[in-house]
Amino acid sequence: MKELKNYPLYEVTPVHSVRELLTMAEEEAGDKIAFRFRADEETIRDVTYREFVRDVNALGSALTEKGLVGDHIAQIGENSYRWITVYLTVLQGDGVYVPVDKDLPESDIINILCHSDSTVLFFTPKYDDLIRQNADGALSRIKLFVRVVNDEHASAEECRAPWFGNSPRFTSYQELLARGHELLDQGYAYYAGHQSGEYDLKMIVYTSGTTGMAKGVMLSEHNLVSIVYYGLQVSTVYDTCLSVLPYHHTYEAVAGILVSLHHHSTICINDSLSNVLKNLNLYKPDYIYLVPAFAEVFYRKIWSTAAKTGKEAGLKALIKTSNGMRKMGVDLRKKFFKTIHESFGGNLRKIVCGGAPIRPEVGEFFDSIGIDLINGYGITECSPLVAANRDYFNDWNTVGSPLPCIELKFDDVTPEGIGEICVKGDIVMLGYYKQPEATKDVLTEDGWFSTGDYGMMNERGQLIITGRKKNIIVLANGKNIYPEEIENYIQNIPYVKEVVVYSLRNEHGEETKLCAEIFLNEEKVQEMGITDPAASLKKDVAQATSTLPSYKAISKIVIRQKEFEKTTTNKIKRQSISGSTVG
């Protein structure tokens, strides 16, 4: 293993628009498979880049024929090839794309569709009742409803719901696409000649934060293609990926899909979260985008399997031997850990993680077995990528190198060198849609965006995240505490599944001590033979945090009886705290 040193950026072909990105992909990789997905239980369908671009152009032609030019076009539903065609159709044209979180309550879905001024909605059958009940009421501004049935074998009648009647406001994806292909065959070129300006509004993404109401983040096409171009310079991708995360999030939609398309990769669409391991073996990808919780599941499953089969000691010994050989320049990880690699399909080289910190222990393990676990940092308001670790300059204690198109600075820096991360550059949003006051709160006139995250740079120029501004605990003695830091230490305890650290107040309302509220992994508790979890936690939490300063010590532990309430992005809502006290 070599000393950690940075190296030159990867060379990437510049791209200035999504239309240019797709044209380039068709010209350079027209016959290559762009997408693979299940058409049914037994059939895998392949779509080439040329076929994909034609579908996008057909869909765009059908929409423009209906006079839908410059409209705000919303989409809600499950991940699918058809979702991606709609997404790229709007990005390549002159409309504004509005992805809607499929897991939101109905009232929130309606609020977003109304607030975003959407006039077209693509939706899957899951939302039939919502549309039928609100089409002439709350959603009366929508000019066209397009029902998207992802069953490749569905008939025209099955795609078009009976309640549509003969209303021109209702159609199906199948009808729209078929009409678009007819138009292309006839030489229709109106859609091909229309696209947004590079710096115009292109996408409105509603945040689903852990507190407060969602805000519509306005992104331009320049924001999106900047992530593609500069993101690939920092961290490359390979030939085949498994696409897992929800497409309504910018992490997967921009850093995943658009980056993969520009690299001319084959994107394999995962059909269910429960099928991730199964599909890794089916599609055999060499990279995958995930949130750290998935990596944790993989990590724990590997060690749990090793323990159950009596191979835990052997795995630890093999890792030690392998790492020793790597220091001497001999890398046999693919051979030594062949069984583990085969469980991931045999080709997996890289797991790209975002959305939360990676425990260094997990990153080190994957490195030891020959799979790069690359963590990055981003926020929707930055399109969404700010920094990413590099393939050969990867430190799991950091979120890596900032993209070369941005400036970073830190406000309100503490004596420890920690400050609020502020970003300026090509990736920063235009503002919040129809919310000028909220925009002013975070975006200065000269373009500096305040992220609400606190951090610092290490001596190698890598960004370290210490916590969220809104989560900072200020003790009565003036000490600032970032609960996420302490949570990461406690998370290393094998039988801890979830943990939130918060402050305890004295009779004067002052924050004086810290409490750790913990949800246990019951399977691990039983596996480890723990009969008194409270006593074990008290000892293990003290040991896990023993290297921290005394003012960061945990004074109280609460054991939860159920998991923490979470957002649709699987982040814990910190205001949902309750449990039973342990001494």
Coordinates of C-alpha atoms in Angstrom, one line a residue:
M1 CA 0.0 0.0 0.0
K2 CA 1.4 3.3 -1.1
E3 CA 1.4 6.6 0.8
L4 CA -1.7 8.6 0.1
K5 CA -1.0 11.2 -2.5
N6 CA -3.2 13.1 -4.9
Y7 CA -2.7 12.8 -8.7
P8 CA -3.7 14.6 -11.9
L9 CA -7.4 14.9 -12.7
Y10 CA -8.9 12.4 -15.2
E11 CA -9.4 13.7 -18.7
V12 CA -13.1 14.1 -19.6
T13 CA -14.7 15.3 -22.9
P14 CA -16.3 18.7 -22.2
V15 CA -20.1 18.9 -22.5
H16 CA -22.3 22.0 -22.4
S17 CA -25.8 20.7 -22.7
V18 CA -27.8 17.5 -22.2
R19 CA -28.6 17.5 -25.9
E20 CA -24.9 17.5 -26.7
L21 CA -24.3 14.7 -24.1
L22 CA -26.9 12.5 -25.8
T23 CA -25.8 13.3 -29.3
M24 CA -22.2 12.5 -28.4
A25 CA -23.3 9.2 -26.8
E26 CA -25.2 8.2 -29.9
E27 CA -22.4 9.0 -32.2
E28 CA -19.7 7.4 -30.1
A29 CA -21.6 4.4 -28.6
G30 CA -24.7 4.0 -30.7
D31 CA -24.8 0.2 -30.8
K32 CA -23.6 -0.2 -27.2
I33 CA -26.2 -1.3 -24.6
A34 CA -27.3 1.8 -22.7
F35 CA -29.9 0.1 -20.4
R36 CA -30.6 -3.4 -19.2
F37 CA -33.7 -4.2 -17.2
R38 CA -36.3 -6.9 -16.5
A39 CA -39.1 -6.9 -19.1
D40 CA -40.8 -9.7 -17.1
E41 CA -39.7 -12.4 -14.6
E42 CA -37.8 -14.3 -17.3
T43 CA -36.7 -11.7 -19.9
I44 CA -34.0 -9.1 -19.7
R45 CA -34.4 -6.3 -22.2
D46 CA -31.5 -4.4 -23.7
V47 CA -31.7 -0.9 -25.2
T48 CA -28.9 0.5 -27.2
Y49 CA -27.8 4.2 -27.0
R50 CA -29.2 4.7 -30.5
E51 CA -32.6 3.2 -29.5
F52 CA -32.7 5.2 -26.3
V53 CA -31.9 8.6 -28.0
R54 CA -34.7 7.8 -30.5
D55 CA -37.2 7.1 -27.7
V56 CA -36.3 10.4 -26.1
N57 CA -36.7 12.3 -29.3
A58 CA -40.0 10.6 -30.0
L59 CA -41.4 11.4 -26.6
G60 CA -40.2 15.0 -27.0
S61 CA -41.8 15.3 -30.5
A62 CA -45.1 14.0 -29.2
L63 CA -45.2 16.5 -26.4
T64 CA -44.3 19.5 -28.6
E65 CA -46.9 18.5 -31.2
K66 CA -49.4 19.0 -28.3
G67 CA -48.1 22.5 -27.9
L68 CA -46.3 21.7 -24.6
V69 CA -43.3 24.0 -25.0
G70 CA -41.5 25.4 -22.0
D71 CA -43.9 23.7 -19.6
H72 CA -43.1 22.4 -16.1
I73 CA -43.3 18.7 -16.5
A74 CA -43.5 16.6 -13.3
Q75 CA -43.0 12.9 -12.8
I76 CA -43.8 10.5 -10.0
G77 CA -43.4 6.7 -9.8
E78 CA -41.0 3.8 -9.4
N79 CA -37.6 3.6 -11.0
S80 CA -37.8 2.3 -14.6
Y81 CA -36.4 2.8 -18.1
R82 CA -39.5 4.8 -18.9
W83 CA -38.8 7.2 -16.0
I84 CA -35.4 7.8 -17.5
T85 CA -36.7 8.5 -21.0
V86 CA -39.2 11.1 -19.6
Y87 CA -36.4 12.7 -17.5
L88 CA -34.0 13.0 -20.4
T89 CA -36.8 14.2 -22.8
V90 CA -37.4 17.2 -20.5
L91 CA -33.7 17.9 -19.8
Q92 CA -32.9 17.8 -23.6
G93 CA -35.9 20.1 -24.5
D94 CA -37.0 23.5 -23.4
G95 CA -39.2 22.4 -20.5
V96 CA -38.5 22.4 -16.7
Y97 CA -38.3 19.0 -15.0
V98 CA -40.0 18.4 -11.6
P99 CA -39.2 15.0 -10.0
V100 CA -41.6 14.1 -7.2
D101 CA -40.8 11.8 -4.3
K102 CA -42.9 8.7 -4.7
D103 CA -43.1 8.1 -0.9
L104 CA -44.6 11.5 0.1
P105 CA -48.1 11.7 1.6
E106 CA -50.7 12.6 -0.9
S107 CA -51.2 16.1 0.4
D108 CA -47.4 16.9 0.0
I109 CA -47.5 15.5 -3.6
I110 CA -50.4 17.8 -4.5
N111 CA -48.7 20.8 -2.8
I112 CA -45.5 20.2 -4.8
L113 CA -47.4 19.8 -8.1
C114 CA -49.2 23.1 -7.4
H115 CA -46.3 25.1 -6.0
S116 CA -44.0 24.0 -9.0
D117 CA -46.6 25.2 -11.5
S118 CA -46.5 21.9 -13.2
T119 CA -48.8 21.6 -16.3
V120 CA -47.9 18.0 -17.3
L121 CA -47.7 14.9 -15.0
F122 CA -46.3 11.5 -15.8
F123 CA -47.5 9.0 -13.2
T124 CA -47.6 5.2 -12.6
P125 CA -50.9 3.3 -11.7
K126 CA -50.1 3.5 -8.0
Y127 CA -51.3 7.1 -8.2
D128 CA -54.6 6.4 -10.2
D129 CA -56.8 7.3 -7.2
L130 CA -55.0 10.5 -6.4
I131 CA -55.2 11.7 -10.0
R132 CA -58.8 10.7 -10.5
Q133 CA -59.9 12.4 -7.2
N134 CA -58.0 15.6 -7.8
A135 CA -57.8 16.1 -11.6
D136 CA -60.7 18.6 -11.7
G137 CA -60.0 20.1 -8.3
A138 CA -56.5 20.7 -6.8
L139 CA -54.8 19.6 -10.0
S140 CA -57.0 21.4 -12.4
R141 CA -54.0 23.4 -13.8
I142 CA -52.5 20.3 -15.2
K143 CA -53.1 20.2 -19.0
L144 CA -51.9 16.6 -19.6
F145 CA -51.8 13.5 -17.4
V146 CA -49.6 10.7 -18.8
R147 CA -50.1 7.2 -17.3
V148 CA -46.9 5.2 -17.3
V149 CA -47.3 1.4 -17.1
N150 CA -43.9 -0.3 -16.8
D151 CA -45.1 -3.7 -17.8
E152 CA -43.5 -4.2 -21.2
H153 CA -46.3 -6.6 -22.3
A154 CA -49.3 -4.4 -21.3
S155 CA -51.8 -3.7 -24.0
A156 CA -52.9 -0.3 -25.1
E157 CA -56.2 -0.8 -23.1
E158 CA -54.3 -1.7 -20.0
C159 CA -52.0 1.3 -20.2
R160 CA -55.0 3.7 -20.7
A161 CA -57.2 3.5 -17.6
P162 CA -60.9 3.2 -18.1
W163 CA -61.6 6.4 -16.1
F164 CA -59.7 8.5 -18.7
G165 CA -62.8 8.4 -21.0
N166 CA -62.2 10.4 -24.1
S167 CA -60.7 13.4 -22.4
P168 CA -57.7 14.9 -24.2
R169 CA -56.2 15.6 -20.8
F170 CA -55.4 11.9 -20.3
T171 CA -53.1 9.7 -22.3
S172 CA -50.6 6.9 -21.8
Y173 CA -46.9 6.7 -22.2
Q174 CA -47.4 4.0 -24.8
E175 CA -49.7 6.2 -26.9
L176 CA -47.4 9.2 -26.6
L177 CA -44.3 7.3 -27.6
A178 CA -46.0 5.6 -30.5
R179 CA -47.2 8.9 -31.8
G180 CA -43.7 10.4 -31.4
H181 CA -42.1 7.6 -33.5
E182 CA -44.7 8.3 -36.2
L183 CA -43.7 12.0 -36.2
L184 CA -40.0 11.1 -36.4
D185 CA -40.7 8.9 -39.4
Q186 CA -42.5 11.8 -41.0
G187 CA -39.4 14.1 -40.5
Y188 CA -40.9 16.1 -37.7
A189 CA -38.1 18.3 -36.4
Y190 CA -39.7 20.9 -34.1
Y191 CA -38.5 19.3 -30.8
A192 CA -35.0 18.8 -32.2
G193 CA -34.6 22.5 -32.7
H194 CA -35.8 23.6 -29.2
Q195 CA -33.8 23.6 -26.0
S196 CA -33.4 25.8 -23.0
G197 CA -30.5 28.2 -22.5
E198 CA -27.6 26.8 -20.6
Y199 CA -28.2 29.0 -17.5
D200 CA -32.0 28.9 -17.6
L201 CA -34.1 27.0 -15.0
K202 CA -34.1 23.4 -16.0
M203 CA -35.0 21.4 -12.9
I204 CA -36.9 22.0 -9.6
V205 CA -36.1 19.5 -6.9
Y206 CA -38.0 19.6 -3.7
T207 CA -35.9 18.8 -0.7
S208 CA -37.0 16.4 1.9
G209 CA -35.0 17.6 4.9
T210 CA -35.2 16.2 8.4
T211 CA -37.0 19.4 9.6
G212 CA -39.1 22.1 8.1
M213 CA -41.1 22.4 4.9
A214 CA -39.7 21.2 1.5
K215 CA -38.2 23.9 -0.7
G216 CA -38.0 23.8 -4.5
V217 CA -34.3 23.9 -5.4
M218 CA -33.8 25.6 -8.8
L219 CA -31.1 24.0 -11.0
S220 CA -29.9 25.1 -14.4
E221 CA -28.6 22.9 -17.2
H222 CA -25.2 24.4 -16.6
N223 CA -25.4 23.1 -13.0
L224 CA -26.2 19.6 -14.2
V225 CA -23.6 19.3 -16.9
S226 CA -21.0 20.8 -14.5
I227 CA -21.5 17.9 -12.1
V228 CA -21.0 15.5 -15.0
Y229 CA -17.9 17.1 -16.4
Y230 CA -16.1 18.0 -13.2
G231 CA -17.4 15.0 -11.2
L232 CA -15.8 12.6 -13.7
Q233 CA -12.5 14.5 -13.5
V234 CA -12.3 13.7 -9.8
S235 CA -13.7 10.2 -9.7
T236 CA -14.3 8.0 -12.7
V237 CA -16.8 5.2 -13.4
Y238 CA -16.5 2.1 -15.5
D239 CA -18.4 0.0 -18.0
T240 CA -21.5 -1.3 -16.2
C241 CA -23.4 -0.1 -13.2
L242 CA -26.4 -1.3 -11.2
S243 CA -28.8 1.6 -10.7
V244 CA -30.5 1.3 -7.3
L245 CA -31.3 4.6 -5.6
P246 CA -34.6 6.5 -6.3
Y247 CA -34.5 8.6 -9.5
H248 CA -36.3 11.6 -7.9
H249 CA -33.1 12.3 -5.9
T250 CA -30.3 14.3 -7.6
Y251 CA -27.6 12.0 -6.3
E252 CA -28.8 9.1 -8.5
A253 CA -30.4 11.2 -11.3
V254 CA -27.4 13.5 -11.9
A255 CA -24.3 12.0 -10.3
G256 CA -25.5 8.5 -11.2
I257 CA -27.5 8.5 -14.5
L258 CA -26.1 11.6 -16.3
V259 CA -22.5 10.7 -15.4
S260 CA -23.0 7.1 -16.6
L261 CA -24.5 8.3 -19.9
H262 CA -21.6 10.6 -20.6
H263 CA -19.2 7.8 -19.8
H264 CA -21.2 5.6 -22.2
S265 CA -21.7 3.0 -19.5
T266 CA -24.4 0.3 -19.4
I267 CA -27.0 1.1 -16.8
C268 CA -28.7 -1.9 -15.3
I269 CA -31.9 -0.9 -13.6
N270 CA -32.6 -2.6 -10.2
D271 CA -36.2 -3.6 -9.9
S272 CA -36.5 -3.9 -6.1
L273 CA -34.4 -3.0 -3.1
S274 CA -34.9 -6.5 -1.8
N275 CA -33.3 -7.8 -5.1
V276 CA -30.0 -5.8 -4.9
L277 CA -27.8 -8.8 -4.1
K278 CA -29.7 -10.9 -6.6
N279 CA -29.3 -8.3 -9.3
L280 CA -25.6 -7.8 -8.6
N281 CA -25.2 -11.5 -9.5
L282 CA -27.5 -11.1 -12.5
Y283 CA -26.0 -8.0 -14.1
K284 CA -22.4 -8.3 -12.7
P285 CA -21.7 -4.6 -12.6
D286 CA -18.3 -3.1 -11.9
Y287 CA -19.7 0.0 -10.0
I288 CA -22.8 1.0 -8.0
Y289 CA -24.1 4.1 -6.3
L290 CA -25.4 3.5 -2.8
V291 CA -26.1 5.2 0.5
P292 CA -23.7 4.2 3.4
A293 CA -26.6 2.2 5.0
F294 CA -26.4 -0.3 2.1
A295 CA -22.6 -0.6 2.6
E296 CA -23.2 -1.3 6.3
V297 CA -25.7 -4.0 5.4
F298 CA -23.1 -5.7 3.1
Y299 CA -20.4 -5.3 5.7
R300 CA -22.4 -6.8 8.5
K301 CA -23.7 -9.6 6.3
I302 CA -20.2 -10.7 5.3
W303 CA -19.0 -10.8 8.9
S304 CA -22.2 -12.5 10.1
T305 CA -21.9 -15.2 7.4
A306 CA -18.2 -15.7 8.4
A307 CA -19.1 -16.0 12.0
K308 CA -22.0 -18.5 11.4
T309 CA -19.7 -20.7 9.2
G310 CA -16.8 -20.6 11.6
K311 CA -14.6 -18.6 9.2
E312 CA -14.4 -15.3 11.0
A313 CA -10.9 -15.9 12.4
G314 CA -9.7 -17.1 9.0
L315 CA -11.1 -14.0 7.3
K316 CA -9.3 -11.7 9.8
A317 CA -6.0 -13.6 9.3
L318 CA -6.3 -13.5 5.5
I319 CA -7.0 -9.7 5.6
K320 CA -3.9 -9.2 7.7
T321 CA -1.8 -11.4 5.4
S322 CA -3.1 -9.6 2.3
N323 CA -2.5 -6.1 3.6
G324 CA 1.0 -7.2 4.6
M325 CA 1.7 -8.4 1.0
R326 CA 0.3 -5.2 -0.5
K327 CA 2.9 -3.2 1.5
M328 CA 5.5 -5.2 -0.4
G329 CA 3.8 -4.5 -3.7
V330 CA 1.9 -7.8 -4.1
D331 CA -1.9 -7.5 -4.5
L332 CA -3.8 -10.8 -4.4
R333 CA -7.1 -9.5 -3.0
K334 CA -9.2 -10.7 -6.0
K335 CA -7.8 -14.2 -5.4
F336 CA -7.8 -14.3 -1.6
F337 CA -11.4 -12.9 -1.4
K338 CA -12.9 -14.5 -4.5
T339 CA -15.9 -15.9 -2.6
I340 CA -16.9 -12.5 -1.4
H341 CA -16.4 -10.9 -4.8
E342 CA -18.6 -13.7 -6.4
S343 CA -21.4 -12.8 -3.9
F344 CA -21.3 -9.3 -5.6
G345 CA -21.4 -10.7 -9.1
G346 CA -17.6 -11.1 -9.5
N347 CA -16.8 -7.7 -11.2
L348 CA -17.6 -5.1 -8.6
R349 CA -14.7 -2.6 -8.3
K350 CA -16.3 0.4 -6.8
I351 CA -19.1 1.4 -4.5
V352 CA -19.8 5.2 -4.6
C353 CA -21.5 6.4 -1.4
G354 CA -23.2 9.7 -0.6
G355 CA -25.8 11.1 1.7
A356 CA -24.2 10.3 5.1
P357 CA -20.7 9.6 6.5
I358 CA -19.0 6.2 6.1
R359 CA -17.6 4.6 9.1
P360 CA -13.8 4.3 8.5
E361 CA -13.9 0.7 9.7
V362 CA -16.3 -0.1 6.8
G363 CA -14.2 1.7 4.2
E364 CA -11.0 0.0 5.4
F365 CA -12.7 -3.4 5.2
F366 CA -13.8 -3.0 1.6
D367 CA -10.4 -1.7 0.6
S368 CA -8.8 -4.8 2.3
I369 CA -10.9 -7.1 0.2
G370 CA -10.4 -5.2 -3.1
I371 CA -13.5 -3.1 -3.6
D372 CA -13.1 0.7 -3.5
L373 CA -15.6 2.4 -1.2
I374 CA -15.7 6.0 -2.3
N375 CA -17.5 8.5 -0.1
G376 CA -18.5 12.0 -1.3
Y377 CA -20.3 15.0 0.0
G378 CA -23.1 16.9 -1.6
I379 CA -26.3 18.8 -1.1
T380 CA -29.3 19.2 -3.5
E381 CA -28.6 23.0 -3.6
C382 CA -25.2 22.1 -5.2
S383 CA -26.6 19.9 -7.9
P384 CA -25.7 17.8 -5.7
L385 CA -22.0 17.0 -5.6
V386 CA -19.4 19.2 -3.8
A387 CA -16.5 16.8 -3.1
A388 CA -15.6 13.2 -3.6
N389 CA -12.8 10.8 -2.7
R390 CA -10.6 9.7 -5.5
D391 CA -9.9 6.1 -6.5
Y392 CA -6.2 6.3 -5.5
F393 CA -6.5 9.1 -3.0
N394 CA -9.2 7.8 -0.7
D395 CA -9.4 8.6 3.0
W396 CA -12.6 7.3 4.7
N397 CA -12.3 9.9 7.4
T398 CA -13.0 12.6 4.7
V399 CA -15.4 13.2 1.9
G400 CA -12.5 13.8 -0.5
S401 CA -11.4 16.5 -2.9
P402 CA -13.7 19.4 -3.8
L403 CA -14.7 19.6 -7.5
P404 CA -12.3 21.8 -9.5
C405 CA -15.1 24.2 -10.5
I406 CA -15.8 25.5 -7.0
E407 CA -14.4 27.7 -4.3
L408 CA -14.8 26.7 -0.6
K409 CA -14.6 28.8 2.5
F410 CA -15.5 28.3 6.1
D411 CA -17.5 30.8 8.1
D412 CA -17.6 31.3 11.9
V413 CA -14.5 29.1 12.4
T414 CA -14.0 27.7 15.9
P415 CA -10.7 27.5 17.7
E416 CA -10.5 23.8 16.5
G417 CA -10.6 25.1 12.9
I418 CA -14.2 24.0 12.2
G419 CA -16.6 26.3 10.3
E420 CA -19.7 26.3 8.2
I421 CA -19.0 25.1 4.7
C422 CA -19.7 27.7 2.0
V423 CA -19.6 26.9 -1.7
K424 CA -19.3 29.1 -4.8
G425 CA -19.1 28.0 -8.4
D426 CA -20.8 26.3 -11.4
I427 CA -22.8 23.8 -9.3
V428 CA -24.6 26.3 -6.9
M429 CA -28.3 26.5 -7.5
L430 CA -30.2 29.5 -8.9
G431 CA -32.2 29.8 -5.7
Y432 CA -35.4 28.4 -4.2
Y433 CA -38.5 28.5 -6.4
K434 CA -40.8 31.3 -5.5
Q435 CA -39.1 31.7 -2.1
P436 CA -36.8 34.8 -2.4
E437 CA -36.5 35.2 1.4
A438 CA -35.4 31.6 1.9
T439 CA -32.9 32.1 -0.9
K440 CA -31.5 35.2 0.7
D441 CA -31.0 33.3 3.9
V442 CA -28.5 30.9 2.3
L443 CA -27.2 32.5 -1.0
T444 CA -25.3 35.8 -1.1
E445 CA -25.6 38.2 -4.0
D446 CA -22.0 37.3 -5.1
G447 CA -22.8 33.6 -5.2
W448 CA -21.7 32.1 -1.9
F449 CA -24.0 29.3 -0.7
S450 CA -24.1 28.4 3.0
T451 CA -24.6 24.7 3.3
G452 CA -25.6 24.4 6.9
D453 CA -22.9 21.8 7.3
Y454 CA -19.8 22.2 9.4
G455 CA -16.3 21.0 8.5
M456 CA -12.7 21.7 7.8
M457 CA -9.9 20.8 5.4
N458 CA -7.1 18.4 6.3
E459 CA -3.5 19.0 5.4
R460 CA -3.9 17.1 2.1
G461 CA -6.7 19.3 0.9
Q462 CA -9.5 16.8 1.6
L463 CA -12.8 18.0 3.1
I464 CA -13.9 16.6 6.5
I465 CA -17.5 17.0 7.6
T466 CA -18.1 17.3 11.3
G467 CA -21.9 17.8 11.5
R468 CA -25.0 19.8 10.6
K469 CA -25.2 23.4 11.8
K470 CA -28.8 22.8 13.1
N471 CA -27.6 19.8 15.1
I472 CA -24.7 21.5 17.0
I473 CA -24.9 21.2 20.8
V474 CA -23.5 24.2 22.7
L475 CA -22.9 23.1 26.3
A476 CA -23.2 25.6 29.2
N477 CA -19.3 25.6 29.4
G478 CA -19.2 27.0 25.8
K479 CA -18.0 23.8 24.2
N480 CA -19.4 23.1 20.7
I481 CA -20.3 19.4 20.1
Y482 CA -21.2 17.8 16.8
P483 CA -23.4 14.8 17.7
E484 CA -22.6 13.0 14.4
E485 CA -19.0 12.7 15.5
I486 CA -19.9 10.8 18.7
E487 CA -22.6 8.8 16.9
N488 CA -19.9 7.5 14.5
Y489 CA -17.9 6.1 17.5
I490 CA -20.9 4.5 19.1
Q491 CA -22.0 3.0 15.7
N492 CA -18.8 0.9 15.8
I493 CA -20.4 -1.2 18.5
P494 CA -21.6 -4.3 16.6
Y495 CA -25.0 -4.6 18.2
V496 CA -25.9 -0.9 17.8
K497 CA -28.2 -0.5 14.8
E498 CA -29.1 3.2 15.1
V499 CA -28.0 6.0 17.5
V500 CA -28.8 9.7 18.0
V501 CA -26.8 11.9 20.5
Y502 CA -28.5 14.9 22.0
S503 CA -28.1 17.2 25.0
L504 CA -29.7 17.0 28.5
R505 CA -30.7 20.3 30.1
N506 CA -30.5 21.2 33.8
E507 CA -33.2 23.0 35.8
H508 CA -32.1 26.3 34.3
G509 CA -32.5 25.1 30.8
E510 CA -28.8 24.9 30.1
E511 CA -27.3 22.1 28.0
T512 CA -24.9 20.4 30.4
K513 CA -24.7 16.7 29.5
L514 CA -25.1 14.2 26.6
C515 CA -27.5 11.4 26.1
A516 CA -27.2 8.6 23.5
E517 CA -30.5 7.1 22.4
I518 CA -29.9 3.7 20.8
F519 CA -31.9 1.2 18.8
L520 CA -30.3 -2.3 19.1
N521 CA -29.7 -4.9 16.5
E522 CA -31.6 -7.7 18.3
E523 CA -30.2 -10.4 16.0
K524 CA -26.7 -9.4 16.9
V525 CA -27.5 -9.1 20.6
Q526 CA -28.6 -12.7 20.6
E527 CA -25.7 -13.9 18.4
M528 CA -23.3 -12.3 20.8
G529 CA -25.0 -13.9 23.8
I530 CA -25.7 -10.5 25.5
T531 CA -28.1 -11.1 28.4
D532 CA -28.1 -7.6 29.9
P533 CA -28.0 -5.1 27.0
A534 CA -28.2 -2.1 29.3
A535 CA -25.1 -3.1 31.2
S536 CA -23.2 -4.0 28.0
L537 CA -24.1 -0.7 26.4
K538 CA -22.9 1.3 29.4
K539 CA -19.5 -0.4 29.3
D540 CA -19.2 -0.5 25.4
V541 CA -20.3 3.1 24.9
A542 CA -17.7 4.3 27.4
Q543 CA -15.0 2.2 25.7
A544 CA -16.0 3.3 22.2
T545 CA -15.8 7.0 23.2
S546 CA -12.8 6.7 25.5
T547 CA -10.5 8.6 23.2
L548 CA -12.8 11.7 23.1
P549 CA -12.4 14.7 25.4
S550 CA -14.3 14.4 28.7
Y551 CA -16.9 17.0 27.8
K552 CA -18.0 14.7 25.0
A553 CA -18.7 11.8 27.4
I554 CA -22.1 10.2 27.3
S555 CA -23.9 10.6 30.7
K556 CA -27.1 8.8 29.9
I557 CA -28.2 6.0 27.6
V558 CA -31.7 5.4 26.4
I559 CA -32.7 2.2 24.6
R560 CA -35.4 2.6 22.0
Q561 CA -38.1 -0.1 21.4
K562 CA -38.5 0.8 17.7
E563 CA -36.4 2.4 14.9
F564 CA -36.2 6.1 14.6
E565 CA -38.7 7.9 12.3
K566 CA -37.0 8.7 9.0
T567 CA -37.4 10.9 6.0
T568 CA -37.9 9.4 2.5
T569 CA -34.2 9.5 2.0
N570 CA -33.8 7.3 5.1
K571 CA -32.3 10.0 7.3
I572 CA -33.3 10.0 11.0
K573 CA -35.7 12.8 12.0
R574 CA -34.0 14.0 15.1
Q575 CA -37.1 15.5 16.6
S576 CA -38.7 12.0 16.9
I577 CA -36.8 11.2 20.1
S578 CA -38.3 8.9 22.8
G579 CA -37.3 5.8 24.8
S580 CA -36.7 4.2 28.1
T581 CA -34.0 5.5 30.5
V582 CA -31.0 3.3 31.4
G583 CA -28.9 4.4 34.3

